[in-house]
Coordinates of C-alpha atoms in Angstrom, one line a residue:
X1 CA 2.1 -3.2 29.6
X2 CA 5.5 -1.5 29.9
X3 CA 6.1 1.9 28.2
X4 CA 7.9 1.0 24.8
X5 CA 11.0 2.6 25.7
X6 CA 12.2 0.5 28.6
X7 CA 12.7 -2.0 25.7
X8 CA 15.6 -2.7 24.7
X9 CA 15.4 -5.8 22.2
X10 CA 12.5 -6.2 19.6
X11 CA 12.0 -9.2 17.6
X12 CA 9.5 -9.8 14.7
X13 CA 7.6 -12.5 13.9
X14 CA 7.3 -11.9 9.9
X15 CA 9.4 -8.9 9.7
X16 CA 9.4 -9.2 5.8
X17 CA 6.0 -7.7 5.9
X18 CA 5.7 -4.2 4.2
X19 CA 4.2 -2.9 7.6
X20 CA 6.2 -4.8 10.1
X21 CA 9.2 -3.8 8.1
X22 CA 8.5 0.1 8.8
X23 CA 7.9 -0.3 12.8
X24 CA 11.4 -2.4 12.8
X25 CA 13.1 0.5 10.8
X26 CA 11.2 3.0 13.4
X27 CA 13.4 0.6 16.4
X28 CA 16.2 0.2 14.9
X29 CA 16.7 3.9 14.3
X30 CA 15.9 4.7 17.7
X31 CA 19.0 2.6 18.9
X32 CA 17.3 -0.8 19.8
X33 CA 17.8 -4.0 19.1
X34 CA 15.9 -5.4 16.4
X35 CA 15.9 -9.2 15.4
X36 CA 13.4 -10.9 13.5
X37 CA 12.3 -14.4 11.4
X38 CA 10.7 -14.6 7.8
X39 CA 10.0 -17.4 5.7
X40 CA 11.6 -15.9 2.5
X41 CA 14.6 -13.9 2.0
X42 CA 13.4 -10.8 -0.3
X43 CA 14.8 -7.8 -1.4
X44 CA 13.3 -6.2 1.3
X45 CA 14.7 -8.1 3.6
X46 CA 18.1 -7.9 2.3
X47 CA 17.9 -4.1 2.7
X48 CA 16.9 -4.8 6.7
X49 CA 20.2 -6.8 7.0
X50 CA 22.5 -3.8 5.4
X51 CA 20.9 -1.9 7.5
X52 CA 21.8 -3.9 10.3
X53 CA 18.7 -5.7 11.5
X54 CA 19.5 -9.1 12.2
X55 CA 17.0 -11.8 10.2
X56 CA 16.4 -15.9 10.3
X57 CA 14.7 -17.5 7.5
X58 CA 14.1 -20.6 9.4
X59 CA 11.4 -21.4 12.0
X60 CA 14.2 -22.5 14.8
X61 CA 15.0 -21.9 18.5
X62 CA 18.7 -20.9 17.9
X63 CA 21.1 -19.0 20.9
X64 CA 19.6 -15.4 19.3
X65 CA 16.5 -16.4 20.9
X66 CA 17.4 -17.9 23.9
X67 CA 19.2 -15.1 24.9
X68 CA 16.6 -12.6 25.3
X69 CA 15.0 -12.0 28.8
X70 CA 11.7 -11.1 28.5
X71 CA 11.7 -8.1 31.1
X72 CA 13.3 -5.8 28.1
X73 CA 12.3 -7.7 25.0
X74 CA 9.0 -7.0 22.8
X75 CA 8.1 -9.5 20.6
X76 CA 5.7 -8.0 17.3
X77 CA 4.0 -10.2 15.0
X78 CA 1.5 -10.0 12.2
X79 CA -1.9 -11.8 12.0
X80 CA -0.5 -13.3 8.9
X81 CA 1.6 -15.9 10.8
X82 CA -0.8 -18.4 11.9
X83 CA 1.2 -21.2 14.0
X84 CA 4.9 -20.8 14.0
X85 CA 7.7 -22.3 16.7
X86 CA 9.3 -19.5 17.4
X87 CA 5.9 -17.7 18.4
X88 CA 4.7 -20.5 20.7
X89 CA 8.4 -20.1 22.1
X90 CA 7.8 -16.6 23.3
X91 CA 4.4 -17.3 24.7
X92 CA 5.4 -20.4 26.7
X93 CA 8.4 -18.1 28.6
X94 CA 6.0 -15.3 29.1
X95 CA 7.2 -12.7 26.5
X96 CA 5.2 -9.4 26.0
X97 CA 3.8 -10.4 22.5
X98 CA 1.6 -7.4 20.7
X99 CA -0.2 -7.2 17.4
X100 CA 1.9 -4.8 14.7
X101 CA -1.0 -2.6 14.7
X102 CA -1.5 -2.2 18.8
X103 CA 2.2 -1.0 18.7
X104 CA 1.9 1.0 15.9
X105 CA -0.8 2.5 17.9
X106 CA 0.9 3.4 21.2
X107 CA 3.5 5.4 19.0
X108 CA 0.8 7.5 17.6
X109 CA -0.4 8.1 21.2
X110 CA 2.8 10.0 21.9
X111 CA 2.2 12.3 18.6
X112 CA 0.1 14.7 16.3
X113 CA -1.1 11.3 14.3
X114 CA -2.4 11.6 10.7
X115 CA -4.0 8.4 9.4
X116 CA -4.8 7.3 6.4
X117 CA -7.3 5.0 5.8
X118 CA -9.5 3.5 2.7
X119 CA -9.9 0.2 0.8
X120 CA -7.8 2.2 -2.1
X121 CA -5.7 5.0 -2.1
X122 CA -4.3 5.1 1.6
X123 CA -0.6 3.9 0.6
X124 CA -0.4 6.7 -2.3
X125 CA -2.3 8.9 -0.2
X126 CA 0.0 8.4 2.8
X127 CA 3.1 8.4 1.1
X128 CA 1.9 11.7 -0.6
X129 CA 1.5 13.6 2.6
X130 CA 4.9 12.2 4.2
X131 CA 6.6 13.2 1.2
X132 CA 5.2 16.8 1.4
X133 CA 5.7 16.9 4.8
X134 CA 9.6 16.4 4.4
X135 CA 9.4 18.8 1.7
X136 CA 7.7 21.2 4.0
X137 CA 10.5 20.3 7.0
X138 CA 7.8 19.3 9.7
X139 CA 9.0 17.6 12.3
X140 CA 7.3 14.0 11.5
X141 CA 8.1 9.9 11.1
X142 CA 5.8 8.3 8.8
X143 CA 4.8 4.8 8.7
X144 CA 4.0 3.6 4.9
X145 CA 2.5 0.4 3.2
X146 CA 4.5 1.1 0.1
X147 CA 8.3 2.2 -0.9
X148 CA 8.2 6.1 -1.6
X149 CA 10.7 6.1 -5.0
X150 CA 11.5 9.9 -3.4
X151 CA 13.0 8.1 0.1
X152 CA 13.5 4.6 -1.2
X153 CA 12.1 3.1 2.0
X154 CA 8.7 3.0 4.1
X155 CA 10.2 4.7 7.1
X156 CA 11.2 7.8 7.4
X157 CA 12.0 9.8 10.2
X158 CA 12.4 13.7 10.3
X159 CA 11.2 14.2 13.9
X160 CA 8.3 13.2 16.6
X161 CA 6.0 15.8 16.4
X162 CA 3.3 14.5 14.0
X163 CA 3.9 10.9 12.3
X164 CA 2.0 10.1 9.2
X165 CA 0.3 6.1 9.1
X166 CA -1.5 3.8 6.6
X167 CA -4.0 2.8 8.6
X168 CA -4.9 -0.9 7.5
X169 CA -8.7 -1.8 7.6
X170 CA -7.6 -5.6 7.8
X171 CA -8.5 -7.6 10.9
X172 CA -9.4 -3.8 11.9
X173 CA -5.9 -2.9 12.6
X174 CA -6.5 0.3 12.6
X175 CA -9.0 0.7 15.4
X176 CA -5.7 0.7 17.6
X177 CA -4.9 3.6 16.3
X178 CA -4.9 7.5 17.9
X179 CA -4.9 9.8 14.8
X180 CA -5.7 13.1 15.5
X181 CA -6.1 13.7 12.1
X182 CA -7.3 11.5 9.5
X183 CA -8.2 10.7 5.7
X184 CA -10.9 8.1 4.7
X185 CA -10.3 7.5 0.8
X186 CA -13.0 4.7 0.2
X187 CA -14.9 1.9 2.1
X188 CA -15.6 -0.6 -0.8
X189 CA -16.2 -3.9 -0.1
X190 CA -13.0 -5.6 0.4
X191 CA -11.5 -7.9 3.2
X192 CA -15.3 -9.6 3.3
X193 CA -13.2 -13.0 4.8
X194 CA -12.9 -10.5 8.1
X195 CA -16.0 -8.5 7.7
X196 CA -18.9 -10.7 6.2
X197 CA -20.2 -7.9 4.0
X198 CA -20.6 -4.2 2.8
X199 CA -22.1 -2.9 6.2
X200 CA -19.5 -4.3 8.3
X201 CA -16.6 -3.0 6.6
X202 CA -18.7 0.3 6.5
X203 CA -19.1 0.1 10.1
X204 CA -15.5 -0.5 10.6
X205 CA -14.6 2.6 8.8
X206 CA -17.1 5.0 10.9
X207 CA -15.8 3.5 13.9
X208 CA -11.8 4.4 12.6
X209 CA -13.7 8.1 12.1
X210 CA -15.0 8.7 15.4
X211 CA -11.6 7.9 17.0
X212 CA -10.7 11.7 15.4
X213 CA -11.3 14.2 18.2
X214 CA -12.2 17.3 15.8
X215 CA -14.7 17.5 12.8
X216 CA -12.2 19.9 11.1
X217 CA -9.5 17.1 11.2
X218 CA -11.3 14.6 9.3
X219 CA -11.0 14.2 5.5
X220 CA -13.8 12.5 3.7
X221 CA -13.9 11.8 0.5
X222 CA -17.4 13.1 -1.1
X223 CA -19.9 10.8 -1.1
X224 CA -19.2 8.8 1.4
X225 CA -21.2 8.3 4.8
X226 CA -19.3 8.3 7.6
X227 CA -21.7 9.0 10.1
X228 CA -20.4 12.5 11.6
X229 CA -19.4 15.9 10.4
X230 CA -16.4 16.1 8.6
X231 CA -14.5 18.1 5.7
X232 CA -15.1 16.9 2.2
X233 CA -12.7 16.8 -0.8
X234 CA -13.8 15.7 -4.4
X235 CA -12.5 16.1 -8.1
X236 CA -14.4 17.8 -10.6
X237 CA -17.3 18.9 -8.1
X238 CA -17.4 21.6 -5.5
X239 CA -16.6 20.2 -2.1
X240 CA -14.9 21.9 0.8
X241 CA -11.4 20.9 -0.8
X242 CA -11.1 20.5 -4.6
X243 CA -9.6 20.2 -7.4
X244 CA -10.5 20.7 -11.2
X245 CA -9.8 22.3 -14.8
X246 CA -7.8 19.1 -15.2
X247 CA -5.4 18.5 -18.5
X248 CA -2.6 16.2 -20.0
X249 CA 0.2 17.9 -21.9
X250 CA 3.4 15.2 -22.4
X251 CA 2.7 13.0 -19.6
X252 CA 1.9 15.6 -17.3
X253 CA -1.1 16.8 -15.6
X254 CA -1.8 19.7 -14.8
X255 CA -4.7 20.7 -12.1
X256 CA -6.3 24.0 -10.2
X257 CA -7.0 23.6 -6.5
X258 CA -9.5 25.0 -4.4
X259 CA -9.7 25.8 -0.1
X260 CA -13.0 27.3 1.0
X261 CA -11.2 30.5 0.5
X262 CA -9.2 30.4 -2.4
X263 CA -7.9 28.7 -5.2
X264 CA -4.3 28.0 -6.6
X265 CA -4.0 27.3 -10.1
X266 CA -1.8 25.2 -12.0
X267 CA -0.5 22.4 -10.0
X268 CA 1.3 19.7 -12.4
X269 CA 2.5 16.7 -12.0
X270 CA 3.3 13.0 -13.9
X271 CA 1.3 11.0 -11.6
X272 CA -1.7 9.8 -13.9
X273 CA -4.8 9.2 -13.2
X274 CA -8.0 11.3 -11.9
X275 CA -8.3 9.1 -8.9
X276 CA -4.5 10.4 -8.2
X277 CA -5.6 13.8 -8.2
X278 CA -8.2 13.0 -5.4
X279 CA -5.1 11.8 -3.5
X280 CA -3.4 15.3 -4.1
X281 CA -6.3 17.2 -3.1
X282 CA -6.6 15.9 0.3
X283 CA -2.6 15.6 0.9
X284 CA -2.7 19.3 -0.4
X285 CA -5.7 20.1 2.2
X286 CA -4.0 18.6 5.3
X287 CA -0.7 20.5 4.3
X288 CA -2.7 23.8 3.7
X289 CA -4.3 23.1 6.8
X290 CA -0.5 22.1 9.0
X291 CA 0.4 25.6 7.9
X292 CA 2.3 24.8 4.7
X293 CA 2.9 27.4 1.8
X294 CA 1.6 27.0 -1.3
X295 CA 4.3 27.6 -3.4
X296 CA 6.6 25.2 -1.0
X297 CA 3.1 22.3 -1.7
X298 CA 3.7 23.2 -5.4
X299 CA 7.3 23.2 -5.9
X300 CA 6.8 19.3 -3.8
X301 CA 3.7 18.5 -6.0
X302 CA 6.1 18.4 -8.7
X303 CA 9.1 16.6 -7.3
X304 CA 6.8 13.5 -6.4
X305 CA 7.7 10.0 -7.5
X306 CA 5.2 8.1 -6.9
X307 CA 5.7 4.7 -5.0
X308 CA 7.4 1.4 -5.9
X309 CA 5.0 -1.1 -7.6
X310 CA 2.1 1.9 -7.7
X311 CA 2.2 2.7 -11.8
X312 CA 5.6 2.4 -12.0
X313 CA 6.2 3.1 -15.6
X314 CA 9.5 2.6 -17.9
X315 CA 10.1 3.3 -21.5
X316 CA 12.2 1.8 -23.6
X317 CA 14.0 2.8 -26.9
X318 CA 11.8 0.5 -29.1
X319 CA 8.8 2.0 -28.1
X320 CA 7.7 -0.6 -26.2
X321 CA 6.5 0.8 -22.4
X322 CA 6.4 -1.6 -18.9
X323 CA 3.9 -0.5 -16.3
X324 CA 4.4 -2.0 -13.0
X325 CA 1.6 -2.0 -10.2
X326 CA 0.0 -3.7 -6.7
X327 CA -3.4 -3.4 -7.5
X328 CA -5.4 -6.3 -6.2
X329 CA -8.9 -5.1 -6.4
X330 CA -11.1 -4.8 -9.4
X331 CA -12.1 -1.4 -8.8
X332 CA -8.0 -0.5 -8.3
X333 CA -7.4 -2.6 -11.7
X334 CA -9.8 -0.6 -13.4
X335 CA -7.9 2.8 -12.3
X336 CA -4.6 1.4 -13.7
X337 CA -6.3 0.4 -16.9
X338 CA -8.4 3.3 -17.3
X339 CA -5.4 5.6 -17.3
X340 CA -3.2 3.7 -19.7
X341 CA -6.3 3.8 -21.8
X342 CA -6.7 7.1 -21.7
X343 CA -2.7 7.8 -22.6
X344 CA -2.6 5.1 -24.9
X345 CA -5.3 4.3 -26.4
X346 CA -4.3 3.0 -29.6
X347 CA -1.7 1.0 -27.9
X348 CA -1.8 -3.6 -28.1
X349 CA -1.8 -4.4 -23.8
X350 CA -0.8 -7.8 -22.5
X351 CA -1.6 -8.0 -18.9
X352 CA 0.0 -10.5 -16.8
X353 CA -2.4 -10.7 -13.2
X354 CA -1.9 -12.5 -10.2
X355 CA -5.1 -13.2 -7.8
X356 CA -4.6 -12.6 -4.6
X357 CA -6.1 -14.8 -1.9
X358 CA -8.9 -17.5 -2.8
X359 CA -11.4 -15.6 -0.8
X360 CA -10.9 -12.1 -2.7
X361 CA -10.7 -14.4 -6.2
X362 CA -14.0 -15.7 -5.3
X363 CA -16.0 -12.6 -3.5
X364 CA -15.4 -10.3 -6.5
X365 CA -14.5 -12.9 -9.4
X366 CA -16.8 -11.0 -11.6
X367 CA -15.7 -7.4 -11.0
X368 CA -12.5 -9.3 -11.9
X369 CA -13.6 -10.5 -15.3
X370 CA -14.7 -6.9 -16.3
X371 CA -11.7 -5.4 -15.3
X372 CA -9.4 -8.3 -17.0
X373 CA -11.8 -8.0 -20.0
X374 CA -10.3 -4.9 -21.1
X375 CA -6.9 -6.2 -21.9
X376 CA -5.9 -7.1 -25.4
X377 CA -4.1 -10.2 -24.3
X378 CA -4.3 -11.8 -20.8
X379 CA -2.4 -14.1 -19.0
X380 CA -3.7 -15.0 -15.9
X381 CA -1.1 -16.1 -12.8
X382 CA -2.1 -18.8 -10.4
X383 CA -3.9 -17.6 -6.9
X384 CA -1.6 -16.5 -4.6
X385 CA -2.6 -17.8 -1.5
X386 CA -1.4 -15.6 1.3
X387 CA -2.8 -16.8 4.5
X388 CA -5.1 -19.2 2.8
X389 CA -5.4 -23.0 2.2
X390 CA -6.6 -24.4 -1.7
X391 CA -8.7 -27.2 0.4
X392 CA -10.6 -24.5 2.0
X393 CA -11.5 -23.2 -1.6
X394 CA -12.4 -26.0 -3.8
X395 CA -13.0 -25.2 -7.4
X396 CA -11.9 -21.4 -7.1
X397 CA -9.1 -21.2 -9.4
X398 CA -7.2 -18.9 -11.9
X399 CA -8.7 -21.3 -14.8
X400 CA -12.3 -21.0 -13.0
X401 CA -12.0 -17.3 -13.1
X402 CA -10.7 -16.9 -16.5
X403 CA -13.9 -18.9 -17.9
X404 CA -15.4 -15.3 -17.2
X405 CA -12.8 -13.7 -19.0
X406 CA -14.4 -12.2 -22.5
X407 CA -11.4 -12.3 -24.2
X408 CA -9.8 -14.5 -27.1
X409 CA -6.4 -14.3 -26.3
X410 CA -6.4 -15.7 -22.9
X411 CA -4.7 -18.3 -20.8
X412 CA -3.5 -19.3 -17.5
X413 CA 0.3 -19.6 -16.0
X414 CA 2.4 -20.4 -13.0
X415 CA 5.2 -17.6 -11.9
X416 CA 7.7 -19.9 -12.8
X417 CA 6.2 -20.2 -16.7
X418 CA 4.7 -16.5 -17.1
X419 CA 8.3 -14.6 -17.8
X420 CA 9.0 -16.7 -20.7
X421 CA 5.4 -16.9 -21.8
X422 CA 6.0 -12.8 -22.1
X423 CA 8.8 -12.9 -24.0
X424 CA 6.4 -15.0 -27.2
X425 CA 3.7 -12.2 -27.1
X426 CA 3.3 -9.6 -29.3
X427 CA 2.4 -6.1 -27.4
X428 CA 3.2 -2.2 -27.3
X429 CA 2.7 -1.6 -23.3
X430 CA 3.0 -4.9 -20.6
X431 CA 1.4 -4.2 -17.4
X432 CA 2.1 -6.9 -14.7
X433 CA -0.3 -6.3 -11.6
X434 CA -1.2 -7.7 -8.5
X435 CA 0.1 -7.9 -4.5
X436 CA 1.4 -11.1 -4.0
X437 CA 5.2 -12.4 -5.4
X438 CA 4.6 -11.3 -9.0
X439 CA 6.8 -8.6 -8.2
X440 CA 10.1 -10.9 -9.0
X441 CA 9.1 -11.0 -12.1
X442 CA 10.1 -7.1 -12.2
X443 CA 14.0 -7.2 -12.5
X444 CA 14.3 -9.8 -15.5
X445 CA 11.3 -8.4 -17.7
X446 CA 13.1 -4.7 -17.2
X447 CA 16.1 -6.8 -18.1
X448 CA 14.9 -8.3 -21.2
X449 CA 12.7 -5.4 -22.5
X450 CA 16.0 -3.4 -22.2
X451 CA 17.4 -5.7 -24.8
X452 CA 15.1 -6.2 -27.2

C-alpha cells in the first residue's frame, strides 16, 4: 500500500469509537481531511465536529462520498461494524480499506513506539505514561482508549519522536503493532468469543512480547509468563521495579519506589487503589528509564487526574459520594469495589451494572455474581449487546445472571428505567459501572445528586 502521507482524505467507518476517534484526531491534526459515519451521535462525537471533523449518522451514499477518488483517500474501519452500505461502497470502487489497528501500526513503524498492553490496566496505564511524558516535554503523540481528565481528549500530540499506544488484545489488534518498548499488565481470560480459552489469549500476549526488539524494553508484570526475558515490576514484593511502604492519609496515597539501584521515597497521589500503584510503578520505570528526573516524575505523579469513566469520583455537600467507572470484567469490578471498601467501609453502596456483551455475561457469569455480591443494593442493567445478536444467546440474560446474585436487595432494569429507579434508593456512595451506554446516565445523576 501507499505510504500514509500521500493521503489526503481519510474517512472512518465507526469513527465514534474511543480508538478510531484518536487515529482521526492524529489526521486531522496533521492537516488531512477527515470524514466519517456513526450510528449514534455522542458527546464524543460532538467534540469531533467542533473540532472540525466532518460526521454522518446515517448509513447513506450522499455527494461527501461520491466525491472522493480513491488514489488519495484511506478508508479506516473497526471490526465492530459488521455489514454496513457505505463500507461495501468503498470496496466495490476499489478504495484502500485498512483495519484501525494495521494503521495504527504503520504510524508506530515511523517512531520510538511504547505499547501498552493487558486485559486490565493498559488504558490507565497508557494514559499514565502520556501524561508523564508531556510533563517531562518528550517529544511524543499518544494514542489512548480512555479520556485523560489532565488533556480532556485521547490524542495528544507534542511531537513524533516516541508515541505512546493502548494496544488492544481484541481480534489481536495489537499484533500489527511495532512497539519498541512495551508493558504487559495482565493476560486474564477475557475476549474468549475471539480466543476460545486461557492459552490462546496467553499465546496472543507472548506473541505481542516478542514483537519488542530488547529484553530491557519489556515491562512485565511479576508473575506472569511471557515466554522470554524481560524486566519485572510488582507492588509490595521485590522485583526489578517496585513500589511499597504504601499509606492513605485524606484521600491520598502515598508510596516509596524502587530501580535496581535506588529508591525514591514518598510519591503521593489521589488515585486509589493498590492495583493503581502497579500502574505507577511501571509508567515511573519506563520514564526513569526515557531519561526522566525524578523530581520532574514526582512533581507529575501528583498532578495526575486519572481518566474519564476510570473511578471518577464526586462529592457532594450532603455527604452522599458518586463514583463513576468502565469496568467490565469481574476481576476490574472487584478492584473498584475493593477500594471503595477499603475508604469507606462503613458506607450503604447501590451499584447500578451494565453487562457488556452476551458472550462475556455468559463466560464469566459467576466471577460476576461474586463481584456484584458485594454491593449493598444492586440493580442490574440489561446486556448491552455491542457486536452481538440476543438469538445467538438464548437464555443469557441480566435476570439469568442476577439468579446468582447473593443479595436481597436486587433487581433488574432497562437504561431508560434505572435513573429514576436511583432516585427511590436509599444509599451513602452510588457507583454506576460498566463499558457500554450506561455512561448517559452520568450528566443527570450528577445533576440530581447536586440537588438533593
Amino acid at each position: 500500500m501507499k505510504n500514509l502521507e500521500t493521503y489526503q482524505n481519510f474517512y472512518f467507518v465507526g469513527i465514534g469509537g474511543i480508538g478510531m476517534s484518536a487515529l482521526a484526531r492524529y489526521f486531522n491534526a496533521s492537516g488531512k481531511k477527515v470524514l466519517g459515519y456513526d450510528k449514534t451521535n455522542t458527546k464524543l462525537t460532538k467534540n469531533l465536529m467542533n473540532e472540525g471533523i466532518d460526521i454522518v449518522f446515517e448509513d447513506l451514499i450522499d455527494e461527501r462520498i461520491t466525491a472522493l477518488q480513491k488514489e488519495d483517500t484511506l478508508v479506516i474501519y473497526t471490526p465492530a461494524i459488521k455489514t454496513l452500505g457505505i463500507l461495501d461502497y468503498f470496496s466495490q470502487h476499489q478504495f484502500e480499506v485498512l483495519k484501525r489497528a494495521k494503521v495504527l501500526g504503520l504510524i508506530t513503524e515511523n517512531t520510538d513506539c511504547i505499547a501498552v498492553a493487558g486485559t486490565h490496566g493498559k488504558t490507565t496505564t497508557s494514559t499514565l505514561v502520556s501524561h508523564l511524558c508531556k510533563e517531562a516535554d518528550l517529544p511524543f503523540s499518544c494514542f489512548l482508549g480512555g479520556i485523560s481528565e489532565n488533556f480532556k481528549s485521547n490524542f495528544l500530540y507534542n511531537g513524533s519522536t516516541y508515541s505512546v499506544v493502548e494496544a488492544d488484545e481484541y481480534d489481536r489488534s495489537f499484533l500489527n503493532l511495532s512497539p519498541d518498548w512495551a508493558v504487559v499488565t495482565s493476560i486474564d481470560a477475557d475476549h474468549l468469543d475471539i480466543y476460545g480459552d486461557k492459552s490462546h489469549i496467553e499465546e496472543g500476549f507472548r506473541q505481542f512480547a516478542a514483537l519488542v526488539p530488547e529484553d530491557k524494553n519489556l515491562f512485565v508484570r511479576k508473575g506472569i509468563d511471557i515466554g522470554r526475558d524481560h524486566q519485572t515490576y510488582a507492588v509490595n514484593e521485590p522485583a526489578d521495579y517496585y513500589s511499597d511502604n504504601m499509606r492513605m492519609d485524606h484521600d491520598k496515597i502515598y508510596f516509596d519506589f524502587h530501580t535496581p539501584t535506588e529508591t525514591i521515597k514518598d510519591f503521593v497521589w489521589e488515585i486509589p487503589g493498590i492495583h493503581n500503584v502497579e500502574n505507577a510503578t511501571v509508567a515511573l520505570a519506563i520514564l526513569h528509564n526515557l531519561g526522566a528526573d525524578f523530581d520532574t516524575l514526582k512533581k507529575a505523579i501528583a498532578g495526575f487526574k486519572g481518566i474519564k469513566r476510570r473511578y471518577t469520583k464526586h462529592f457532594y455537600q450532603n455527604g452522599k459520594i458518586y463514583i463513576d467507572d468502565y469496568a467490565h470484567h469481574p476481576t476490574e469490578i472487584n478492584a473498584v469495589m475493593d477500594s471503595i471498601k477499603a475508604f469507606y467501609p462503613d458506607k450503604k453502596l447501590l451499584v447500578a451494572f451494565q453487562p457488556h456483551l452476551f458472550s462475556r455475561t455468559r463466560d464469566f457469569a459467576d466471577g460476576f455474581a461474586e463481584s456484584l455480591s458485594h454491593a449493598d443494593e444492586l440493580i442490574l442493567l440489561d446486556i448491552y449487546p455491542a457486536r452481538e445478536l440476543q438469538e445467538n444467546f438464548e437464555g443469557i440474560t441480566s435476570s439469568w445472571l442476577l439468579d446468582k446474585v447473593s443479595l436481597d436487595k436486587k433487581e433488574v432494569s432497562t437504561l431508560s428505567d434505572a435513573f429514576e429507579k436511583i432516585k427511590e434508593k436509599d444509599f451513602d456512595i452510588l457507583l454506576t459501572v460498566g463499558a457500554g451506554n450506561i455512561d448517559t446516565l452520568y450528566d443527570p445523576i450528577c445533576e440530581w445528586m447536586g440537588n438533593i
